[in-house]
mmCIF file of C-alpha atoms and ligand atoms in Angstrom:
data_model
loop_
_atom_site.group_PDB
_atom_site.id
_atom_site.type_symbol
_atom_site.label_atom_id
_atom_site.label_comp_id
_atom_site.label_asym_id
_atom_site.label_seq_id
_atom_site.Cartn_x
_atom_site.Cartn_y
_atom_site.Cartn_z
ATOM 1 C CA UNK D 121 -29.243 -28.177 16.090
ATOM 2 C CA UNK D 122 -31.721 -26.231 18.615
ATOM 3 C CA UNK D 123 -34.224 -24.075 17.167
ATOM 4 C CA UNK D 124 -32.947 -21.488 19.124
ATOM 5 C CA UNK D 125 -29.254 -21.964 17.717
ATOM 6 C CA UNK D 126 -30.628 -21.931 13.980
ATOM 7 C CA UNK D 127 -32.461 -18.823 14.992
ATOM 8 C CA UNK D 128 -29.244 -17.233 15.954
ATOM 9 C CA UNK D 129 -27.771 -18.735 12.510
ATOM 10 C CA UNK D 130 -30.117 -17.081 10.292
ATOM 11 C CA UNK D 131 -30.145 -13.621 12.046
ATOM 12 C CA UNK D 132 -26.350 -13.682 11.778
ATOM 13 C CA UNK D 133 -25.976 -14.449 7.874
ATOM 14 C CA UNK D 134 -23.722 -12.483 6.189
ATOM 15 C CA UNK D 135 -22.909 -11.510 2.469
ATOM 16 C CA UNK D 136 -20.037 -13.794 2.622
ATOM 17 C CA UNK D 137 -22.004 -16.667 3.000
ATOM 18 C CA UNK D 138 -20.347 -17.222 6.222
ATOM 19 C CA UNK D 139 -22.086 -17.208 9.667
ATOM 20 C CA UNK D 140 -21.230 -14.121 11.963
ATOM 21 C CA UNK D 141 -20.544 -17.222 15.011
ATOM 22 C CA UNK D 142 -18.124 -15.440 16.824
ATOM 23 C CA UNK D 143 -20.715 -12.255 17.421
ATOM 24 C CA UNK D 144 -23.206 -14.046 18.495
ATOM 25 C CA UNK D 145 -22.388 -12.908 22.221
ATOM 26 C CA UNK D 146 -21.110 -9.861 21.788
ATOM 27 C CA UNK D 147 -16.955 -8.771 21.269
ATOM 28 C CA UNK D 148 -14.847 -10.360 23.883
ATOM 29 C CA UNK D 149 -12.071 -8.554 23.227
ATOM 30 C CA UNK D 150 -11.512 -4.632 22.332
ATOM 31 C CA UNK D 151 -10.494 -4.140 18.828
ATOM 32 C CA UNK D 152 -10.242 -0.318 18.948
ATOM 33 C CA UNK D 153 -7.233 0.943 17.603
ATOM 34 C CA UNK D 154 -5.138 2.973 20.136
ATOM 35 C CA UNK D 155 -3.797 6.223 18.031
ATOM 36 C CA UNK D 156 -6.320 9.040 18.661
ATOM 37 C CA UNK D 157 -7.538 9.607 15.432
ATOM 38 C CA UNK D 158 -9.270 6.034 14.666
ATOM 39 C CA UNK D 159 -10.233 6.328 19.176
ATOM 40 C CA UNK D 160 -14.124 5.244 19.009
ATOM 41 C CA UNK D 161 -16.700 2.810 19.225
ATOM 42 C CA UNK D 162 -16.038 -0.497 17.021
ATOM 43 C CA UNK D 163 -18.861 0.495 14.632
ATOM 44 C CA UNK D 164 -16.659 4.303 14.107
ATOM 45 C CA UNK D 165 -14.019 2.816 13.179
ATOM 46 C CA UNK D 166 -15.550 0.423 10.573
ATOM 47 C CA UNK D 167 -17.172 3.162 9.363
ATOM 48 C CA UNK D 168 -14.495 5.583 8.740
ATOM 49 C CA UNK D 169 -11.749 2.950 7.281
ATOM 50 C CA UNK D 170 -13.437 2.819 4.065
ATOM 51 C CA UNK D 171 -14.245 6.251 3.876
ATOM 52 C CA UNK D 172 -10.823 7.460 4.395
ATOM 53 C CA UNK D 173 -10.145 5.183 1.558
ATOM 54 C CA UNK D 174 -13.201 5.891 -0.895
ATOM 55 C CA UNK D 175 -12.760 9.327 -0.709
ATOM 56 C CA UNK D 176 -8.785 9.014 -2.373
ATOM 57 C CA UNK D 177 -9.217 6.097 -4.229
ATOM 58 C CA UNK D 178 -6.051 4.893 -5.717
ATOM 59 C CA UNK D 179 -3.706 6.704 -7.437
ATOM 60 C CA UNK D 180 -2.719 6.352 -11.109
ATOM 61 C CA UNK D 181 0.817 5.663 -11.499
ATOM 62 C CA UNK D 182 2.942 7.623 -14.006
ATOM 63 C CA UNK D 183 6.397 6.743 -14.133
ATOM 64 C CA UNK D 184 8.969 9.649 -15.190
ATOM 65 C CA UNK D 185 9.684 9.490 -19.265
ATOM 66 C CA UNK D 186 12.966 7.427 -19.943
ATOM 67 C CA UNK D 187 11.291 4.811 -17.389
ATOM 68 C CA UNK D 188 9.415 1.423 -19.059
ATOM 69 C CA UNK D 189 5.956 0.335 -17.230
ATOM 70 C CA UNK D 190 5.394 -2.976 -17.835
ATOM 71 C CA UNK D 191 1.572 -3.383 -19.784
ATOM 72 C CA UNK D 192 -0.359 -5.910 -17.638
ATOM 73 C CA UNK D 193 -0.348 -9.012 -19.225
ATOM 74 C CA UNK D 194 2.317 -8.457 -21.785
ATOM 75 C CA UNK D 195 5.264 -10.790 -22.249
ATOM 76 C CA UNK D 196 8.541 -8.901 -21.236
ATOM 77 C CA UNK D 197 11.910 -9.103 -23.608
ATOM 78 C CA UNK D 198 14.357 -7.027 -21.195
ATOM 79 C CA UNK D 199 16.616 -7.083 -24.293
ATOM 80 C CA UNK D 200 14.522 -4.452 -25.764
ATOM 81 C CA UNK D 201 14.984 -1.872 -22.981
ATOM 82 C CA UNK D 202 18.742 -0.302 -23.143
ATOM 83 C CA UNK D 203 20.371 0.025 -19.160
ATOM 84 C CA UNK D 204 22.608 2.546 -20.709
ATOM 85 C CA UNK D 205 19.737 5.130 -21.819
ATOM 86 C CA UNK D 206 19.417 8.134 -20.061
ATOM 87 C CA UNK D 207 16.281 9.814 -22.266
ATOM 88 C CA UNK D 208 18.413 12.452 -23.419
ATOM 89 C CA UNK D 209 18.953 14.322 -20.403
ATOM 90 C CA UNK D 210 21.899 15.957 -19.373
ATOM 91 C CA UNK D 211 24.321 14.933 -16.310
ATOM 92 C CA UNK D 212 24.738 18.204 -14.618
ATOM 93 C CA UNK D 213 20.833 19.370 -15.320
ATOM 94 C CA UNK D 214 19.813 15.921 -13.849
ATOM 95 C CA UNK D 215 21.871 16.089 -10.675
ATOM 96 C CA UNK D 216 20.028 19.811 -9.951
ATOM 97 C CA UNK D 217 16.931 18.168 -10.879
ATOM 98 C CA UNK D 218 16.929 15.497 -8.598
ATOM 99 C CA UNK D 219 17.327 18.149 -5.912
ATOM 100 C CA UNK D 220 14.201 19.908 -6.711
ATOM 101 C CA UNK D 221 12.960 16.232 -6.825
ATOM 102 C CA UNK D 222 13.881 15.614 -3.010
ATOM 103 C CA UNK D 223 12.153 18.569 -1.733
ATOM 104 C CA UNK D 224 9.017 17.845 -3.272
ATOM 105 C CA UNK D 225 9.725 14.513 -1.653
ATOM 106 C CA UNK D 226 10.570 15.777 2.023
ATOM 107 C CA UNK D 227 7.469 18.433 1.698
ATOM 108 C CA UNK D 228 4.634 15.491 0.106
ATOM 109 C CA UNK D 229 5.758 13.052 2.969
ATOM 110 C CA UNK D 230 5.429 15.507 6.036
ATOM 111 C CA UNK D 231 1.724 15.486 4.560
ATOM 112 C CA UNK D 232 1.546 12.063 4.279
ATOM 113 C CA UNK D 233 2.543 11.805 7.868
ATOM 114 C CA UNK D 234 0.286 14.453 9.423
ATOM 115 C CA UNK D 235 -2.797 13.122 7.255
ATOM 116 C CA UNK D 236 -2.243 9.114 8.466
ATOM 117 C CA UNK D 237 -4.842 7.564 5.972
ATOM 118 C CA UNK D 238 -2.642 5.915 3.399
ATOM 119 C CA UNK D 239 1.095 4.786 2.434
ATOM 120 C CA UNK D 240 3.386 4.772 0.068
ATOM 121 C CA UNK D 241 5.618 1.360 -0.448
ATOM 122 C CA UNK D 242 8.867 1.306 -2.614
ATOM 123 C CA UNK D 243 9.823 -1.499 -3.951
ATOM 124 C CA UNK D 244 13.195 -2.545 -5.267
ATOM 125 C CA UNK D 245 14.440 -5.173 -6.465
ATOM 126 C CA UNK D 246 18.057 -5.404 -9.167
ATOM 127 C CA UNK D 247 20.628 -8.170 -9.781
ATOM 128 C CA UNK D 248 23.383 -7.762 -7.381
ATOM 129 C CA UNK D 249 25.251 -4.561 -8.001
ATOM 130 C CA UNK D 250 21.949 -3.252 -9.648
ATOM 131 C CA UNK D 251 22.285 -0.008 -7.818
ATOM 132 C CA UNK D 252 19.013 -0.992 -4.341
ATOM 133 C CA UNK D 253 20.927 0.787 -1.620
ATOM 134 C CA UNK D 254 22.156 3.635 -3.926
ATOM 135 C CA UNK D 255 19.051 4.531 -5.480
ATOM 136 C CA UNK D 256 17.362 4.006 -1.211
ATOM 137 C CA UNK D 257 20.533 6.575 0.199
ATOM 138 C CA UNK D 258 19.949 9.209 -2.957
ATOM 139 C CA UNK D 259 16.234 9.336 -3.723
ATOM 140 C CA UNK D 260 15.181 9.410 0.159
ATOM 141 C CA UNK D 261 17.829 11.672 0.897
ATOM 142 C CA UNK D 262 16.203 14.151 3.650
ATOM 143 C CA UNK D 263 12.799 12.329 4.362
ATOM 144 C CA UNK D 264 11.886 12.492 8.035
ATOM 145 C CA UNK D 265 13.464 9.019 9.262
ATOM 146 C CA UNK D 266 10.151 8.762 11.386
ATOM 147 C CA UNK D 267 7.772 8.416 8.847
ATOM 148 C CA UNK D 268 10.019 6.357 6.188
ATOM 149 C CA UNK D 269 10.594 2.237 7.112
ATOM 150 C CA UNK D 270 13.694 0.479 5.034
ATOM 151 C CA UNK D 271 13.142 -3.664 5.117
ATOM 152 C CA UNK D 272 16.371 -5.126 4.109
ATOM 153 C CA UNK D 273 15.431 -8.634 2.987
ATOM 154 C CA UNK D 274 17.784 -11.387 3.421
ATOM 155 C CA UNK D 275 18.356 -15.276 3.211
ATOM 156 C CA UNK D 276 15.289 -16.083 5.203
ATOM 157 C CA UNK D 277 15.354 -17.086 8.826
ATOM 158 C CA UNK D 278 14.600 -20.546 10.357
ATOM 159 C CA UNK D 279 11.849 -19.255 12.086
ATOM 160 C CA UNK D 280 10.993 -16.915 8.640
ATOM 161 C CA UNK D 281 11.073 -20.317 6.718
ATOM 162 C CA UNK D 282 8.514 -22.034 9.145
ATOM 163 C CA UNK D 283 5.733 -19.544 7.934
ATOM 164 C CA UNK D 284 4.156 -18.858 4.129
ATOM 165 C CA UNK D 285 6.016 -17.120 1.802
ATOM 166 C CA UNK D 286 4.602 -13.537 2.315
ATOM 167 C CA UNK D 287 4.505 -13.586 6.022
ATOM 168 C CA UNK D 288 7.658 -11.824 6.602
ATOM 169 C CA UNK D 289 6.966 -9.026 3.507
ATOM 170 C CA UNK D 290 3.267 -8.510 5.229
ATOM 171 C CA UNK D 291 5.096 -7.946 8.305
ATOM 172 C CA UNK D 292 7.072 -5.388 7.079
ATOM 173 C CA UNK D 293 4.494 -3.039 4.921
ATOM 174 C CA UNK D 294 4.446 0.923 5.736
ATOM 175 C CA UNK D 295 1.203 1.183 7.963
ATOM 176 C CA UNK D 296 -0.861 4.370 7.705
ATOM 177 C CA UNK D 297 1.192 8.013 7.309
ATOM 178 C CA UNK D 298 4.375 5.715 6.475
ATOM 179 C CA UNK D 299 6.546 5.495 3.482
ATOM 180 C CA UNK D 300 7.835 1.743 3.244
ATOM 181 C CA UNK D 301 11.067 0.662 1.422
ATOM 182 C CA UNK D 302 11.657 -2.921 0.630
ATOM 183 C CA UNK D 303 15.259 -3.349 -0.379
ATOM 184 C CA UNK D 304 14.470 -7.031 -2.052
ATOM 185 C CA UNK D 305 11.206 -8.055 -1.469
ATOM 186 C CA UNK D 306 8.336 -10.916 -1.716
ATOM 187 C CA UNK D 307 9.751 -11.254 -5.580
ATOM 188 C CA UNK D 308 12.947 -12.838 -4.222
ATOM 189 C CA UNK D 309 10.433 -15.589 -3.644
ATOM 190 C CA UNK D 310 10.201 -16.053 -7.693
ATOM 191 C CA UNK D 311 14.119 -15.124 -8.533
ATOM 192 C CA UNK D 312 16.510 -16.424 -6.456
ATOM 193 C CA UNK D 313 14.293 -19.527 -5.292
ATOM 194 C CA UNK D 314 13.810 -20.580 -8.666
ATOM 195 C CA UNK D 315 17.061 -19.753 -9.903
ATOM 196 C CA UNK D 316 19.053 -21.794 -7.102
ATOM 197 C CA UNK D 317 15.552 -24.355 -7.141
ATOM 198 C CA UNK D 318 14.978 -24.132 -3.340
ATOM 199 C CA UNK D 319 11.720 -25.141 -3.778
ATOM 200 C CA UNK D 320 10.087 -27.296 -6.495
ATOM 201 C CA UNK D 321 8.661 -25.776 -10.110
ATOM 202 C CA UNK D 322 4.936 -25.825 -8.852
ATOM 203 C CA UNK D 323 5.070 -23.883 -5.656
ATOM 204 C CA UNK D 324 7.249 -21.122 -6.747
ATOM 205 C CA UNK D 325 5.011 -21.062 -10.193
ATOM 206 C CA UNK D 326 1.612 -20.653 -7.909
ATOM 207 C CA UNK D 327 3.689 -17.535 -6.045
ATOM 208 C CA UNK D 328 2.416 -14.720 -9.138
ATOM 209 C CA UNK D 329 -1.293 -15.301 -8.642
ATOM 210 C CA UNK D 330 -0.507 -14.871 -4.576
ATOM 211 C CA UNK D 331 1.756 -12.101 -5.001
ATOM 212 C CA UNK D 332 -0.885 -9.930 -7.172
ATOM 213 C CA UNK D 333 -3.399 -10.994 -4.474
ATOM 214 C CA UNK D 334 -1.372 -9.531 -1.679
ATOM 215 C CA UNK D 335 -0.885 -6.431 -3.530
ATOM 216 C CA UNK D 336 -3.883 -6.362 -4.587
ATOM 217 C CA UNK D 337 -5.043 -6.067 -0.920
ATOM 218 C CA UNK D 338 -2.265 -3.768 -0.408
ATOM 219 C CA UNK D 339 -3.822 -1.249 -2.629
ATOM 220 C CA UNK D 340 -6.990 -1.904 -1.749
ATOM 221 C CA UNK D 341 -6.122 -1.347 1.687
ATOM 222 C CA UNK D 342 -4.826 2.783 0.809
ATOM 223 C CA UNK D 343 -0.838 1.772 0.069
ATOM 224 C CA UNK D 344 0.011 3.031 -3.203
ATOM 225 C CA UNK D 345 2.381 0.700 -4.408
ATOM 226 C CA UNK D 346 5.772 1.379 -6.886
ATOM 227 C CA UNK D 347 7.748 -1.312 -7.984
ATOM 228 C CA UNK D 348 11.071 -0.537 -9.398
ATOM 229 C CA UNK D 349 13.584 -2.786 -11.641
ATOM 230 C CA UNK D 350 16.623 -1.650 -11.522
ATOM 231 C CA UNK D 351 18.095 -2.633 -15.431
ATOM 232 C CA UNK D 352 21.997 -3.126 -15.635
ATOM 233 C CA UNK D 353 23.620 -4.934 -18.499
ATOM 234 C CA UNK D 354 26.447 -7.931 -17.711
ATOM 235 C CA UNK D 355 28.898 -5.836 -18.581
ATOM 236 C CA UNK D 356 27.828 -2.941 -16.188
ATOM 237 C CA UNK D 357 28.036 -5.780 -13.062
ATOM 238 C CA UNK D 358 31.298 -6.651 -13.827
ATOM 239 C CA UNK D 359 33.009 -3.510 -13.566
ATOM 240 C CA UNK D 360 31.057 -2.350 -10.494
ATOM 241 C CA UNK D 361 32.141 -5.628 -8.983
ATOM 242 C CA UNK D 362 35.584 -5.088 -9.905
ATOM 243 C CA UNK D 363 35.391 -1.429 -8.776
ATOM 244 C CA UNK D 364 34.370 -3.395 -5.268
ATOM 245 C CA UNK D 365 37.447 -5.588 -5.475
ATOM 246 C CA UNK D 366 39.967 -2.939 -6.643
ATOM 247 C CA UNK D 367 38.612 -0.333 -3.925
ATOM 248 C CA UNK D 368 39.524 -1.162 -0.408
ATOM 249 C CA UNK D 369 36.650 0.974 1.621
ATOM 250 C CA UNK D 370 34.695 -0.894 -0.941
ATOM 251 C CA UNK D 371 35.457 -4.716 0.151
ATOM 252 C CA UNK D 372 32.786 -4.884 2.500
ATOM 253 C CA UNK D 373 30.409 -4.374 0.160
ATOM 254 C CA UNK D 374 32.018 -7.428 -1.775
ATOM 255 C CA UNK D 375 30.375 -10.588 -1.691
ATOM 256 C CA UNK D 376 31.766 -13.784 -3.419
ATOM 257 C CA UNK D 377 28.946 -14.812 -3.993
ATOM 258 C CA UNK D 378 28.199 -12.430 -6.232
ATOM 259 C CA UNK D 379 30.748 -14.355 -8.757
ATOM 260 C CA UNK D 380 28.990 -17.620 -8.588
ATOM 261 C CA UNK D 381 25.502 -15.713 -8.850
ATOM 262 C CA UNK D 382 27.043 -13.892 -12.043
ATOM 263 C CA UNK D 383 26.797 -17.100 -13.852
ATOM 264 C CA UNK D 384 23.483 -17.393 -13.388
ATOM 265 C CA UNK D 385 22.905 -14.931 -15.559
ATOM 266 C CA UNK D 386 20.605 -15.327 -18.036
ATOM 267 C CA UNK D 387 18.654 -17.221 -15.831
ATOM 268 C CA UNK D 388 18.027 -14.478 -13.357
ATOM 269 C CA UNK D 389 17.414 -11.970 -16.755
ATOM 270 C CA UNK D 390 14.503 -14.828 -17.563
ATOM 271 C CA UNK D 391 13.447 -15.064 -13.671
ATOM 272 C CA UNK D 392 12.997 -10.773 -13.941
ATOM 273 C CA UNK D 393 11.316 -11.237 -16.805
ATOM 274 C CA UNK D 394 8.777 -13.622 -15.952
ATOM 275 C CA UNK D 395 7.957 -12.200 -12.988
ATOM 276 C CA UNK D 396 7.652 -9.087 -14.253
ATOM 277 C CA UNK D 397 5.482 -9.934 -16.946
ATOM 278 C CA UNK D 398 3.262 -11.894 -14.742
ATOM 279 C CA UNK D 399 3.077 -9.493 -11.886
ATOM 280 C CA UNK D 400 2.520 -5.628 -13.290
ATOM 281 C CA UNK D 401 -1.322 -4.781 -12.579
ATOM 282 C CA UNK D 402 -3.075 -1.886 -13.826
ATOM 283 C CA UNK D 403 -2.877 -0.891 -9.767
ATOM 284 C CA UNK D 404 0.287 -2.118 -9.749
ATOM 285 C CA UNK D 405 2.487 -2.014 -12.769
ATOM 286 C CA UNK D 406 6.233 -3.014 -12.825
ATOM 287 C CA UNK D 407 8.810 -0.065 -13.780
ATOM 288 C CA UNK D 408 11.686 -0.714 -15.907
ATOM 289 C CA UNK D 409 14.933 1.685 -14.987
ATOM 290 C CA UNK D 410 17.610 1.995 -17.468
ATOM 291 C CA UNK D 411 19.859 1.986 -14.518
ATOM 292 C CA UNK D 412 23.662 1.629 -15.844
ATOM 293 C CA UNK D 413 23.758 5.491 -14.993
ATOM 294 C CA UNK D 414 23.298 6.583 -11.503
ATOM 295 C CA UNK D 415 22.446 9.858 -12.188
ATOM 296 C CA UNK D 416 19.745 9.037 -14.606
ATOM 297 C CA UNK D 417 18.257 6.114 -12.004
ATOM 298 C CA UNK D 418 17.791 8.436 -9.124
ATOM 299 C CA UNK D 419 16.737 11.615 -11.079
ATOM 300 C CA UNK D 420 14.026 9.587 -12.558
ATOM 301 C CA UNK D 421 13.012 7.437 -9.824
ATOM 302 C CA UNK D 422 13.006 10.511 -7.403
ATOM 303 C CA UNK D 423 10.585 12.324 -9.733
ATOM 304 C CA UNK D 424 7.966 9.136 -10.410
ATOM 305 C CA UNK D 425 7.650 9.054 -6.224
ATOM 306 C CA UNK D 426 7.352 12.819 -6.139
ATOM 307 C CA UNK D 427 4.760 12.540 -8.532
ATOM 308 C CA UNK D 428 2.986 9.993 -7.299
ATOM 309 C CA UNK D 429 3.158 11.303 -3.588
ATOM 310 C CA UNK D 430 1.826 14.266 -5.239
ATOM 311 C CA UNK D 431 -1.029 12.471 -7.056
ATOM 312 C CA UNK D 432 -1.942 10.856 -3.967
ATOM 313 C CA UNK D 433 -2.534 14.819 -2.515
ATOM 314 C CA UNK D 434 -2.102 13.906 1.269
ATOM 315 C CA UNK D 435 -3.507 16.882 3.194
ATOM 316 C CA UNK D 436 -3.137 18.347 6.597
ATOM 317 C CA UNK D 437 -5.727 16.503 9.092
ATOM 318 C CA UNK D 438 -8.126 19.366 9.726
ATOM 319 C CA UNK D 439 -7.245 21.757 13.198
ATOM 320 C CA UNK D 440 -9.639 21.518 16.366
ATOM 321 C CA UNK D 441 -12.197 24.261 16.597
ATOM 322 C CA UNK D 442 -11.087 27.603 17.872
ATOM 323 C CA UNK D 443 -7.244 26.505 18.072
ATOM 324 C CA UNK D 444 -6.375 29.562 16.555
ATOM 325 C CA UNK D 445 -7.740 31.894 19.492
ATOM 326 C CA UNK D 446 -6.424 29.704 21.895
ATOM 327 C CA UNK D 447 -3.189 31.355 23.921
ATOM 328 C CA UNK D 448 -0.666 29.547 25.887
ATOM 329 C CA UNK D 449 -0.513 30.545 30.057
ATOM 330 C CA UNK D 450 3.058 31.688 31.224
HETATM 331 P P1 LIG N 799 22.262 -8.529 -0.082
HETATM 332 O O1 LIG N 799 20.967 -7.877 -0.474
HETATM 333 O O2 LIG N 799 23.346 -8.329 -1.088
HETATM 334 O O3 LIG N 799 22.679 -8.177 1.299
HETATM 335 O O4 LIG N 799 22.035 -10.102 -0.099
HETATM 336 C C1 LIG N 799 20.904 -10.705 0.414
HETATM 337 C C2 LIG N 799 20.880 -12.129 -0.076
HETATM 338 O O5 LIG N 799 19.686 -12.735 0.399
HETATM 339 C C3 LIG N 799 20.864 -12.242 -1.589
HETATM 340 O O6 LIG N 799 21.811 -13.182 -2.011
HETATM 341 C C4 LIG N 799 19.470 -12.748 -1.879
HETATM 342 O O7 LIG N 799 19.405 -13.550 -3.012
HETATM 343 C C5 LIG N 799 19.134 -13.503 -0.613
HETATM 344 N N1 LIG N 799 17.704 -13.629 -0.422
HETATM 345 C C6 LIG N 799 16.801 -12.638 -0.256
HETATM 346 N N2 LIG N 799 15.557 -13.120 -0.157
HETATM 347 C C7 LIG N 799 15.651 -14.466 -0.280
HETATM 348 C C8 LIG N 799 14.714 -15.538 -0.261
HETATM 349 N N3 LIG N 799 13.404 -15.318 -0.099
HETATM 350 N N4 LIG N 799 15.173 -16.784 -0.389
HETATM 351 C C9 LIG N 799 16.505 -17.013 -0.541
HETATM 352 N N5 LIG N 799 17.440 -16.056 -0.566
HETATM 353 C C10 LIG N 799 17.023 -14.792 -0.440
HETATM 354 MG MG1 LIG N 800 24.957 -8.500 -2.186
#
């Protein structure tokens, strides 16, 4: 190596322990964002990403009562959690409730929006029949449709398949202002796979550690994130899917392979379990929803985003100078 080159080297060193080599010769290409608020020099926008983050920090999360957060590190026994409870509540109070629920919602988000620092992500994942698109319709009933994101996750794509696990969840998360819903999510990655044993023991084992390290960054990056288990008992699935068979309107939803999935079982209950167990972080605990009762589910899952939205305190992005005395020409 030149003297000039390891010159260069040790001028460059960074707290990484990696050399800066690509800005040695200055940026080739122009990283600036393109939305107006983050419009500036390179250096500007470094600056004021983790600003905008320091000064929020994230957000505890405090699920309604009646909801189970996992403790991190604790082995989970779903048996001990009853899908039938509903805390005591009442049906009729609940339903009016959940109301008041939404409009804190609708209000909190049209913050979130106008301030564009952070996100929200929702995620949910249930057995089939577990109650995902019910819970999505009811609890987001009334958002702005332009600052909430539903990801639908399916049987995986060819093209999905050639990339790492996570590539097409990272794809998907809310960016900043947004509130992101993942119907299904990266956990299908530790359930289904390993239930139907698409891939072998050891690479659907090392998913957990890479799964708290994505959300990890996810956090750490301004999304707050909720994770929501929907909790039905066997005997709940079978008469919502024989409410799907005996209801015409409700064949599409009606999958067959819901029947050959039912005998799985017990080893999707062990699948939740572990991967509940394994995943809930103090940043980003799992939440257990007694959800047998759809009134109960979205009442209490529409009040732990409300709060949370609301413990996140998104604010109105500051007017430009003298906007108040300015007037509009005819
Ligand atoms: P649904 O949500 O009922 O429309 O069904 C979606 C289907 O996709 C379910 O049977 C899931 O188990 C399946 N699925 C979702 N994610 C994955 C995945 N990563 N690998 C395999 N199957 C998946
Ligand atoms: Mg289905």
């Amino acid at each position: 190596m030149s003297k000039k080159h390891g010159k260069h080297h040790r001028g460059h060193k960074r707290d990484d322990g990696m050399t800066g080599e690509a800005d040695l010769h200055g940026p080739t290409v122009d990283h600036r964002p393109s939305t107006a608020r983050w419009a500036g020099s390179v250096d500007a926008v470094a600056e004021s990403v983790p600003a905008a983050l320091g000064q929020h920090g994230p957000v505890p999360i405090r699920p309604a009562p009646g909801i189970v957060a996992v403790e991190p590190g604790a082995p989970v026994d779903l048996g001990t959690v009853d899908p039938d409870d509903v805390g005591g509540l009442d049906k009729d109070w609940a339903k009016d409730a959940l109301a008041t629920e939404r409009e804190r919602i609708v209000a909190l988000q049209e913050r979130l929006y106008a301030e564009r620092a952070r996100s929200l992500l929702l995620v949910f994942q249930a057995i089939d029949t577990g109650g995902k698109d019910g819970t999505i319709r009811s609890v987001l009933k009334g958002v702005n449709p332009q600052g909430c994101a539903v990801a639908s996750f399916k049987v995986p794509s060819s093209e999905e398949l050639d990339h790492d696990f996570l590539w097409r969840y990272h794809a998907r998360v809310p960016g900043r202002g947004m509130i992101g819903v993942f119907n299904r999510s990266h956990y299908e990655d530790v359930l289904v796979v390993r239930v139907k044993g698409l891939v072998p023991d050891a690479v659907w084992q090392s998913r957990y550690g890479r799964i708290n390290d994505f959300e990890r960054l996810l956090v750490e990056s301004g999304t707050t994130v909720l994770k929501f288990f929907l909790h039905i008992s066997k005997a709940e699935q079978k008469k919502r899917l024989e409410a799907r068979i005996a209801d015409p309107e409700k064949h599409w939803k009606f999958d067959p392979a819901d029947l050959v999935e039912r005998k799985s079982w017990d080893a999707y209950q062990q699948a939740f379990a572990d991967a509940l167990g394994r995943c809930s972080t103090a940043r980003a605990p799992w939440l257990v929803v007694p959800a047998n009762h759809k009134w109960f589910r979205n009442y209490v899952i529409a009040r732990t985003v409300a709060d949370t939205l609301e413990a996140m305190d998104p604010r109105f992005p500051e007017a430009a100078k003298g906007i108040a005395d300015l007037t509009v020409p005819d």
